[in-house]
Each structure stands twice: as C-alpha cells, then as structure tokens.
C-alpha cells in the first residue's frame, strides 16, 4: 500500500491462540479510517508450534502488504491458568517478531486502557467497544465479524489516541518522566 506524506498506518493486534484479531487503520492528519481487519483462525491446528508459525506468517504478510508505521498490541490478560498465559505470551511475541524484523516500533496496552480510550469506560463490554468503533471510524462491522477483530481495531485506535509509543516507552520513575518532559512541569 502506498502512503502519502503525513499519513501513518497503525496495525493493532489482539493476541490469541484460537483466534488472533488484527486491524489496520490509516491516519491522515486528524482523520482516521479502517484499512483492513480480520482474524487468524488457529483453533484448527492442534500443535502449538504450528499455531505460532501461522501467526508469524500471517502477521508478516500483513506487514509486507500494508507497511505499517507502528504496531499496537493488547497486553495478555493474566488469568489463573499459567499454561494458557504462557501460550498467549508466545503468540504475542511471535506477532511482535513479525514487526520487529521490519523495525516497526511496538506499543502495548492493557485491555482496560483500550476500552477506556475507545469508549470512555474501562469496564465496557466487547460489544460496546465494537459499537463505539463503528461511530468513531465511520464504518459498520459485518454481522459475522468476530469481536477479536474489533478488539484489534480498538487497540490500534487506542494507540492513535495516545499520540505516541505509549506502551513501550513509558518513564521508569517520576524523575525520568520529568526529565523527559520538561514542558509538562507547571510553573509557579
């Protein structure tokens, strides 16, 4: 895909080991539009290594085709099942690797942060996120679209709203934040 001066493409990823959502948005100034979205169907593969290979191949294909400027991922939700969390972390890492090979910067956002950015409430349902995305991006999801795809678009839009690589470049302490952001210090 060919971009013009001042345009930016953000790819959002909702990691999963059964379905992995992806969504790409185009930013032209303050106008944001949907380029593509969908899911990678992984449930049909019983071997976890094969699932990881399929994730890497499809995300690499999306990166090659659309040449995103930035990638945003939803951070894995940590439940009680350690094995499930480990597998989800591997899936996220493989998706990240597909972007890192092309030196695409990566940001990560907690599910609550994504919901809050898109809907104004960190407790919003997946359906509420999807409806708000339709309004904000001026398009309509198809009836058979999964919520994993809308979640991925939500991650990309959250990243756009953050205005920079908020996920990976956060300050480690207040001192480093103030040093990196002198213009944000109130003057007496």
Tab-separated table of C-alpha atoms in Angstrom, residues 20-154:
chain	number	residue	atom	x	y	z
A	20	UNK	CA	-5.909	-13.671	16.764
A	21	UNK	CA	-7.514	-10.398	15.764
A	22	UNK	CA	-5.823	-7.803	13.583
A	23	UNK	CA	-6.875	-4.374	12.407
A	24	UNK	CA	-5.177	-1.692	10.362
A	25	UNK	CA	-6.077	1.990	10.431
A	26	UNK	CA	-4.903	4.874	8.263
A	27	UNK	CA	-4.248	8.221	9.911
A	28	UNK	CA	-4.391	11.320	7.664
A	29	UNK	CA	-3.947	14.350	9.884
A	30	UNK	CA	-6.837	14.025	12.338
A	31	UNK	CA	-8.892	11.709	10.118
A	32	UNK	CA	-8.727	8.003	10.940
A	33	UNK	CA	-10.154	5.277	8.707
A	34	UNK	CA	-10.220	1.480	8.588
A	35	UNK	CA	-7.979	-0.183	6.007
A	36	UNK	CA	-8.446	-3.858	6.873
A	37	UNK	CA	-9.396	-6.086	9.781
A	38	UNK	CA	-9.965	-9.761	10.460
A	39	UNK	CA	-8.842	-12.774	12.423
A	40	UNK	CA	-6.290	-15.510	12.070
A	41	UNK	CA	-8.118	-18.803	12.687
A	42	UNK	CA	-5.871	-21.037	14.785
A	43	UNK	CA	-8.244	-23.484	16.511
A	44	UNK	CA	-7.896	-25.960	13.643
A	45	UNK	CA	-4.207	-26.532	14.485
A	46	UNK	CA	-3.568	-28.833	17.438
A	47	UNK	CA	0.197	-28.247	17.560
A	48	UNK	CA	1.109	-25.031	19.403
A	49	UNK	CA	4.335	-24.604	17.385
A	50	UNK	CA	2.322	-24.726	14.154
A	51	UNK	CA	-0.031	-22.057	15.530
A	52	UNK	CA	2.974	-19.831	16.227
A	53	UNK	CA	4.269	-20.400	12.699
A	54	UNK	CA	0.865	-19.443	11.228
A	55	UNK	CA	0.742	-16.282	13.363
A	56	UNK	CA	4.217	-15.254	12.235
A	57	UNK	CA	3.423	-15.932	8.568
A	58	UNK	CA	0.104	-14.026	8.545
A	59	UNK	CA	1.332	-11.031	10.550
A	60	UNK	CA	4.446	-10.893	8.340
A	61	UNK	CA	2.176	-10.944	5.287
A	62	UNK	CA	0.117	-8.043	6.685
A	63	UNK	CA	3.297	-6.100	7.466
A	64	UNK	CA	4.657	-6.659	3.949
A	65	UNK	CA	1.366	-5.745	2.272
A	66	UNK	CA	0.416	-2.633	4.282
A	67	UNK	CA	3.806	-1.427	5.588
A	68	UNK	CA	2.520	-0.167	8.942
A	69	UNK	CA	4.477	2.549	10.697
A	70	UNK	CA	3.647	1.282	14.183
A	71	UNK	CA	2.214	-1.801	15.883
A	72	UNK	CA	-0.011	-1.799	18.960
A	73	UNK	CA	-0.827	-4.969	20.876
A	74	UNK	CA	-3.266	-5.729	23.631
A	75	UNK	CA	-1.378	-7.000	26.663
A	76	UNK	CA	-2.353	-10.560	27.591
A	77	UNK	CA	-4.909	-10.864	30.363
A	78	UNK	CA	-3.347	-12.822	33.207
A	79	UNK	CA	-5.822	-15.373	34.490
A	80	UNK	CA	-5.180	-18.262	36.836
A	81	UNK	CA	-4.105	-20.730	34.149
A	82	UNK	CA	-0.328	-20.367	33.869
A	83	UNK	CA	-0.075	-22.606	30.776
A	84	UNK	CA	-2.688	-20.541	28.921
A	85	UNK	CA	-0.860	-17.318	29.843
A	86	UNK	CA	2.429	-18.784	28.637
A	87	UNK	CA	0.922	-19.805	25.285
A	88	UNK	CA	-0.707	-16.404	24.879
A	89	UNK	CA	2.609	-14.682	25.633
A	90	UNK	CA	4.317	-16.784	22.981
A	91	UNK	CA	1.624	-15.843	20.436
A	92	UNK	CA	2.075	-12.164	21.274
A	93	UNK	CA	5.868	-12.490	20.991
A	94	UNK	CA	5.638	-14.110	17.565
A	95	UNK	CA	3.356	-11.303	16.320
A	96	UNK	CA	5.811	-8.753	17.723
A	97	UNK	CA	8.709	-10.501	15.979
A	98	UNK	CA	6.988	-10.116	12.605
A	99	UNK	CA	7.005	-6.336	13.162
A	100	UNK	CA	10.464	-6.172	14.727
A	101	UNK	CA	12.007	-7.851	11.670
A	102	UNK	CA	10.878	-4.730	9.729
A	103	UNK	CA	11.974	-2.399	12.573
A	104	UNK	CA	8.398	-1.318	13.277
A	105	UNK	CA	8.016	0.280	16.721
A	106	UNK	CA	5.719	-1.589	19.113
A	107	UNK	CA	3.456	-0.402	21.932
A	108	UNK	CA	1.412	-2.494	24.334
A	109	UNK	CA	-1.841	-1.557	26.078
A	110	UNK	CA	-3.798	-3.212	28.868
A	111	UNK	CA	-7.323	-4.312	27.884
A	112	UNK	CA	-8.798	-1.807	30.346
A	113	UNK	CA	-6.782	1.033	28.770
A	114	UNK	CA	-8.059	0.100	25.287
A	115	UNK	CA	-11.679	0.050	26.465
A	116	UNK	CA	-11.262	3.359	28.268
A	117	UNK	CA	-9.628	5.014	25.234
A	118	UNK	CA	-12.354	3.885	22.845
A	119	UNK	CA	-15.492	4.113	24.998
A	120	UNK	CA	-14.568	6.285	27.976
A	121	UNK	CA	-15.088	3.334	30.356
A	122	UNK	CA	-12.509	0.726	31.290
A	123	UNK	CA	-15.372	-1.640	32.132
A	124	UNK	CA	-17.024	-1.523	28.685
A	125	UNK	CA	-18.070	-4.778	27.057
A	126	UNK	CA	-16.564	-6.020	23.793
A	127	UNK	CA	-19.880	-5.201	22.114
A	128	UNK	CA	-19.774	-1.620	23.417
A	129	UNK	CA	-16.226	-1.251	22.075
A	130	UNK	CA	-17.358	-2.517	18.657
A	131	UNK	CA	-20.316	-0.074	18.526
A	132	UNK	CA	-18.117	2.859	19.524
A	133	UNK	CA	-15.525	1.907	16.888
A	134	UNK	CA	-18.253	1.981	14.246
A	135	UNK	CA	-19.166	5.539	15.273
A	136	UNK	CA	-15.600	6.806	15.608
A	137	UNK	CA	-14.278	5.180	12.419
A	138	UNK	CA	-17.477	5.744	10.404
A	139	UNK	CA	-17.982	2.175	9.188
A	140	UNK	CA	-20.051	-0.894	10.028
A	141	UNK	CA	-18.871	-4.329	11.097
A	142	UNK	CA	-20.391	-7.245	9.215
A	143	UNK	CA	-22.785	-9.448	11.166
A	144	UNK	CA	-20.401	-12.430	11.160
A	145	UNK	CA	-17.274	-10.458	12.199
A	146	UNK	CA	-15.749	-11.677	15.454
A	147	UNK	CA	-15.108	-9.408	18.405
A	148	UNK	CA	-11.414	-10.328	18.198
A	149	UNK	CA	-11.193	-8.240	15.011
A	150	UNK	CA	-12.965	-5.283	16.616
A	151	UNK	CA	-10.695	-5.586	19.664
A	152	UNK	CA	-7.665	-5.322	17.360
A	153	UNK	CA	-9.061	-2.170	15.737
A	154	UNK	CA	-9.676	-0.855	19.256
